[in-house]
Coordinates of C-alpha atoms and ligand atoms in Angstrom, one line a residue:
M15 CA 3.9 8.5 -2.0
E16 CA 1.7 11.5 -2.3
K17 CA 0.7 10.2 -6.0
V18 CA -0.6 7.0 -4.6
E19 CA -2.6 8.8 -1.9
L20 CA -4.3 11.0 -5.1
L21 CA -4.9 7.9 -6.9
M22 CA -6.2 5.9 -3.8
T23 CA -8.7 9.0 -3.4
Q24 CA -9.2 9.3 -7.0
M25 CA -10.7 5.6 -7.4
V26 CA -13.0 6.3 -4.2
E27 CA -14.2 9.5 -5.9
T28 CA -15.5 7.5 -9.0
L29 CA -18.3 6.4 -6.7
D30 CA -19.1 10.1 -6.4
D31 CA -20.5 9.8 -2.6
K32 CA -20.0 12.1 0.1
Y33 CA -19.9 9.9 2.5
I34 CA -18.1 7.2 1.9
L35 CA -15.1 9.4 0.8
E36 CA -15.7 10.7 4.7
L37 CA -15.3 7.6 5.6
F38 CA -12.7 6.7 3.9
E39 CA -10.2 10.1 4.6
K40 CA -10.6 8.8 8.5
I41 CA -9.4 5.2 8.2
P42 CA -6.0 5.5 9.8
K43 CA -2.9 5.6 7.5
G44 CA -0.1 2.8 7.2
K45 CA 3.4 2.7 6.4
R46 CA 2.3 2.0 2.8
L47 CA 5.1 -0.5 2.7
R48 CA 3.4 -2.2 -0.5
A49 CA 2.8 0.6 -2.2
K50 CA 6.7 1.4 -1.6
L51 CA 7.8 -2.0 -2.6
I52 CA 5.6 -1.7 -6.3
L53 CA 6.8 1.2 -7.2
K54 CA 10.9 0.0 -6.1
I55 CA 10.0 -2.8 -8.3
A56 CA 8.5 -1.7 -11.1
G57 CA 9.8 2.0 -11.5
L58 CA 7.6 5.0 -11.6
S59 CA 5.4 4.4 -14.7
E60 CA 1.4 5.2 -14.6
D61 CA 0.5 1.6 -14.5
A62 CA 3.0 0.9 -11.3
Y63 CA 1.1 4.2 -9.6
K64 CA -2.3 2.4 -10.7
L65 CA -1.0 -0.9 -9.0
A66 CA 0.4 0.5 -5.8
A67 CA -2.9 2.6 -5.0
I68 CA -5.2 -1.0 -6.0
V69 CA -3.0 -2.9 -3.3
E70 CA -3.2 -0.7 -0.9
L71 CA -6.9 0.0 -1.1
I72 CA -6.7 -3.9 -1.0
H73 CA -5.1 -4.1 2.1
A74 CA -7.3 -1.3 3.7
A75 CA -10.1 -2.8 3.0
S76 CA -8.4 -6.2 4.2
L77 CA -7.8 -4.6 7.5
L78 CA -11.7 -3.2 7.7
H79 CA -12.4 -6.8 7.9
D80 CA -9.7 -8.2 10.1
D81 CA -10.5 -5.2 13.0
V82 CA -14.6 -6.3 13.0
I83 CA -13.3 -10.4 12.7
D84 CA -10.7 -9.2 15.8
D85 CA -12.8 -7.1 17.8
A86 CA -10.2 -4.2 17.7
M87 CA -10.7 -0.7 18.9
L88 CA -7.7 0.7 17.9
R89 CA -5.8 0.7 14.6
R90 CA -2.6 2.1 14.2
G91 CA -2.9 3.7 17.6
Q92 CA -6.2 5.4 16.3
E93 CA -9.7 4.6 16.7
S94 CA -10.7 1.9 14.2
I95 CA -13.5 2.4 11.8
N96 CA -15.3 -0.2 13.9
S97 CA -15.2 1.6 16.8
I98 CA -16.4 5.2 15.7
F99 CA -19.2 3.3 13.0
G100 CA -19.4 0.2 13.9
D101 CA -19.0 -3.5 12.1
K102 CA -21.5 -3.0 9.7
T103 CA -19.8 0.4 8.3
S104 CA -16.5 -1.0 8.7
I105 CA -17.6 -4.7 6.4
M106 CA -19.4 -2.2 3.8
L107 CA -16.4 0.4 3.4
G108 CA -13.8 -2.6 3.5
D109 CA -16.3 -4.3 0.5
I110 CA -16.3 -0.8 -1.3
L111 CA -12.7 -0.1 -1.1
Y112 CA -11.8 -3.8 -2.8
S113 CA -14.2 -3.7 -5.3
T114 CA -13.5 -0.2 -6.3
G115 CA -9.7 -1.7 -6.5
F116 CA -10.9 -4.7 -8.4
A117 CA -12.8 -2.3 -10.9
A118 CA -9.5 -0.4 -11.2
L119 CA -7.6 -3.6 -11.9
T120 CA -9.2 -4.3 -15.2
A121 CA -7.2 -1.2 -16.8
L122 CA -4.2 -3.3 -16.1
P123 CA -2.5 -5.9 -17.6
Q124 CA -4.7 -9.4 -17.6
N125 CA -1.5 -10.9 -15.8
V126 CA -1.2 -8.7 -13.4
A127 CA -4.6 -8.5 -12.7
F128 CA -4.9 -12.5 -12.3
K129 CA -2.1 -12.2 -9.9
V130 CA -3.3 -9.6 -7.6
S131 CA -7.3 -11.0 -7.6
N132 CA -5.8 -14.6 -6.9
A133 CA -4.0 -13.2 -3.9
V134 CA -7.1 -11.6 -2.5
A135 CA -9.0 -15.2 -2.4
L136 CA -5.4 -16.7 -0.4
L137 CA -5.7 -13.6 1.8
S138 CA -9.4 -14.5 2.6
A139 CA -8.7 -18.0 3.1
G140 CA -5.8 -17.0 5.3
E141 CA -8.3 -15.1 7.6
L142 CA -10.5 -18.0 7.6
L143 CA -7.6 -20.5 8.5
D144 CA -6.6 -17.6 11.5
V145 CA -10.1 -17.6 12.7
E146 CA -10.5 -21.6 12.8
L147 CA -7.0 -22.3 14.2
S148 CA -7.7 -19.6 17.1
K149 CA -10.5 -21.6 18.4
K150 CA -8.1 -24.1 20.4
F151 CA -4.6 -23.8 21.5
N152 CA -2.8 -24.3 18.1
D153 CA 0.4 -26.4 18.6
N154 CA 1.2 -26.9 15.2
E155 CA 3.7 -24.9 13.4
E156 CA 3.2 -25.9 9.5
Q157 CA -0.3 -24.8 10.1
Y158 CA 0.8 -21.5 11.9
I159 CA 3.5 -21.0 8.8
D160 CA 0.8 -22.0 6.1
M161 CA -2.0 -19.2 7.5
I162 CA 0.4 -16.4 7.8
Y163 CA 1.7 -17.2 3.9
K164 CA -1.8 -16.7 2.9
K165 CA -3.0 -14.2 5.6
T166 CA 0.0 -11.8 5.1
A167 CA 2.5 -13.0 2.6
S168 CA 0.4 -13.6 -0.6
L169 CA -0.5 -10.2 -1.3
I170 CA 2.8 -9.2 -0.8
E171 CA 4.5 -11.5 -2.7
A172 CA 1.8 -10.8 -5.3
S173 CA 2.9 -7.2 -5.3
S174 CA 6.3 -7.9 -6.2
A175 CA 5.6 -10.5 -8.7
S176 CA 3.1 -8.0 -10.5
A177 CA 5.3 -5.1 -10.1
A178 CA 8.4 -7.2 -11.8
M179 CA 5.7 -7.9 -14.6
L180 CA 5.3 -4.4 -15.2
G181 CA 8.9 -3.5 -14.9
G182 CA 9.5 -6.3 -17.2
K183 CA 11.6 -8.1 -14.5
N184 CA 12.3 -11.8 -13.5
V185 CA 9.1 -12.5 -11.8
E186 CA 10.1 -15.8 -10.7
I187 CA 13.0 -14.1 -8.7
Y188 CA 10.4 -11.3 -7.7
E189 CA 8.1 -13.6 -6.4
I190 CA 10.2 -15.5 -3.5
Y191 CA 11.5 -12.1 -2.4
G192 CA 7.9 -11.2 -1.7
K193 CA 6.9 -14.6 -0.2
N194 CA 9.9 -14.1 1.9
L195 CA 9.4 -10.5 3.1
G196 CA 6.0 -11.1 3.5
L197 CA 6.6 -14.0 5.9
A198 CA 9.4 -12.4 8.1
F199 CA 6.9 -9.3 8.5
Q200 CA 3.9 -11.4 9.8
V201 CA 6.8 -13.3 12.3
I202 CA 7.9 -9.7 13.1
D203 CA 4.6 -8.2 13.7
D204 CA 4.0 -11.4 16.3
I205 CA 7.0 -11.0 18.2
L206 CA 6.1 -7.2 18.7
D207 CA 2.7 -8.2 19.9
I208 CA 4.7 -9.8 23.0
T209 CA 7.6 -7.3 23.4
Q210 CA 6.7 -3.8 22.4
D211 CA 4.6 -2.1 25.1
S212 CA 1.0 -1.3 23.9
D213 CA 1.9 2.9 23.7
K214 CA 4.0 2.1 20.9
L215 CA 2.1 -1.1 19.2
G216 CA -1.2 1.0 19.1
K217 CA -3.0 -1.7 20.3
P218 CA -2.9 -4.2 23.8
S219 CA 0.5 -5.9 24.1
L220 CA -0.1 -10.1 24.3
H221 CA -3.2 -9.1 22.4
D222 CA -2.7 -12.0 20.1
F223 CA -3.0 -15.1 23.1
K224 CA -6.4 -13.4 24.5
E225 CA -7.3 -13.6 20.7
G226 CA -6.5 -17.6 20.6
K227 CA -3.6 -16.7 18.6
T228 CA -0.7 -18.9 19.2
T229 CA 2.3 -17.1 17.1
L230 CA 5.7 -18.6 17.0
P231 CA 7.0 -17.2 19.8
Y232 CA 4.2 -19.3 22.0
L233 CA 4.7 -22.4 19.6
Y234 CA 8.5 -22.4 20.6
L235 CA 7.8 -21.9 24.0
Y236 CA 5.0 -24.7 24.4
K237 CA 7.7 -26.8 22.6
R238 CA 10.2 -26.0 25.5
I239 CA 8.7 -26.3 29.0
D240 CA 7.9 -29.3 31.0
A241 CA 4.0 -30.5 31.6
D242 CA 3.1 -28.1 34.3
E243 CA 4.4 -25.6 32.5
K244 CA 2.4 -26.8 29.7
K245 CA -1.1 -26.9 31.9
K246 CA -0.3 -23.4 32.7
L247 CA 0.0 -22.0 29.3
L248 CA -2.9 -23.6 28.4
S249 CA -4.8 -22.3 31.6
L250 CA -3.9 -18.6 30.4
F251 CA -5.1 -19.5 26.3
K252 CA -7.6 -16.6 25.9
K253 CA -7.8 -15.3 29.4
D254 CA -7.9 -11.5 30.6
L255 CA -4.0 -11.9 31.9
D256 CA -2.7 -9.8 34.8
E257 CA 0.7 -8.7 35.7
D258 CA 2.0 -11.5 36.9
D259 CA 0.7 -14.0 34.3
R260 CA 2.2 -11.1 31.5
M261 CA 5.4 -11.3 33.1
W262 CA 5.8 -15.0 33.1
I263 CA 4.9 -15.7 29.7
K264 CA 7.6 -13.2 28.7
N265 CA 10.7 -14.1 31.0
R266 CA 9.7 -17.9 30.0
M267 CA 10.0 -16.8 26.2
K268 CA 13.4 -15.1 27.2
E269 CA 14.6 -17.8 29.2
T270 CA 13.7 -20.6 26.6
C271 CA 15.4 -18.4 23.1
S272 CA 11.7 -18.8 22.0
L273 CA 11.8 -15.0 21.0
D274 CA 15.5 -14.9 19.9
D275 CA 14.8 -18.2 17.7
S276 CA 11.4 -16.3 16.1
M277 CA 14.0 -13.2 15.8
E278 CA 16.4 -15.8 13.9
Y279 CA 13.7 -17.5 11.8
A280 CA 12.2 -14.2 10.3
R281 CA 16.0 -13.0 9.6
K282 CA 16.6 -16.4 8.0
L283 CA 13.5 -15.4 5.9
G284 CA 14.7 -12.1 5.3
G285 CA 18.2 -13.6 4.2
E286 CA 16.5 -15.6 1.7
A287 CA 14.3 -12.9 0.5
L288 CA 18.0 -10.9 -0.1
E289 CA 19.5 -13.9 -1.6
S290 CA 16.9 -14.4 -4.4
I291 CA 17.3 -10.6 -5.8
K292 CA 21.3 -10.3 -5.0
D293 CA 22.0 -10.0 -8.8
E294 CA 19.5 -7.3 -9.2
K295 CA 21.4 -4.4 -8.3
N296 CA 18.8 -2.8 -5.9
D297 CA 19.5 -1.3 -3.0
H298 CA 16.0 -0.3 -2.1
L299 CA 15.3 -4.1 -1.8
S300 CA 17.5 -4.8 0.5
D301 CA 16.5 -1.6 2.6
I302 CA 12.9 -2.7 2.4
I303 CA 14.0 -5.8 4.0
T304 CA 15.7 -4.1 6.9
Q305 CA 13.1 -1.6 7.3
M306 CA 10.7 -4.4 8.1
I307 CA 12.8 -6.4 10.0
Y308 CA 14.4 -4.4 12.5
R309 CA 11.3 -1.9 12.7
D310 CA 10.0 -1.8 16.5
F311 CA 6.2 -1.1 15.5
Ligands
FPP23 C1 -4.4 -8.8 10.2 O1 -4.0 -9.9 10.5 C2 -4.6 -9.5 8.7 C3 -4.7 -9.4 7.4 C4 -3.1 -9.3 6.8 C5 -5.4 -10.0 5.9 C6 -6.8 -10.1 6.6 C7 -7.5 -10.9 5.3 C8 -9.0 -10.3 5.3 C9 -10.0 -10.2 6.7 C10 -9.6 -10.9 4.0 C11 -10.4 -9.5 3.4 C12 -10.7 -9.8 2.2 C13 -10.7 -8.9 0.9 C14 -12.3 -9.0 0.3 C15 -10.2 -7.8 0.9 P1 -3.7 -9.8 12.4 O2 -4.5 -9.3 12.7 O3 -2.9 -10.8 12.6 O4 -2.9 -8.2 12.5 P2 -3.1 -6.9 13.1 O5 -2.2 -7.2 14.3 O6 -2.9 -6.0 12.2 O7 -4.6 -6.4 13.2
MG24 MG1 -6.0 -7.8 13.3

């Protein structure tokens, strides 16, 4: 992964601006899952490393914007760029990173460049949909899935498909693999927001509901409770929750199997991802599914 980190830095260095580099180095580093996925599919070619660095720059840019949109003070347990330097800096740094990534993308084959840039448009449409859906209590599961497909799965799907293009593999099956992996990843993220304590998450727990996000466990819960409890859940929407409210939400989710069934939904997606690449004989790809689904942060 060091080579990907180095390439990312070199791409930012092409701007020849010390302050930008300084800001870039302050961004909390992630798990680099997308880069790992690309290298496991495409193999260790120069183009694969470039693609991995570009996708991670784009992903980092999207989180810089997302933390402004979500008013998030923490990212991966560390202070977010917007909390240290303000919203304007976070937005502009995001713009710099994604356009730097796009400039580097022009050196890759055209089908790869199209796949990745198209995913960035979808990703932005997904974030916009997330903002729209958060304005009121959304109880529509289809809209939630459409939103997480665009917001999260699209870039993972494009990473997987474009890595297959570089590696001369069957693009279609890798596209299905990436899409299901991405959907499962976001469903798990949404479950962890409820089940994990804030220390482990690096952000306050049940934060999604406060932000207006009715993720899969909330959608299931809402369907499974009576009119009085529905009213109570609606009254807590977007509010600062006290300990009793938190316990009530978590317990009712457990009692109605809303958390278990959400987990089952993610496992099923993971299974579909595995099914699509079963003849590829690449154990790394199943390990990635396991790591993404059975993670605790
Ligand atoms: C995290 O969601 C956000 C995303 C996966 C995508 C955000 C995309 C954009 C802001 C568009 C970016 C546009 C360009 C041009 C790069 P979340 O808030 O559910 O997850 P979190 O808990 O990690 O914050
Ligand atoms: Mg966010």
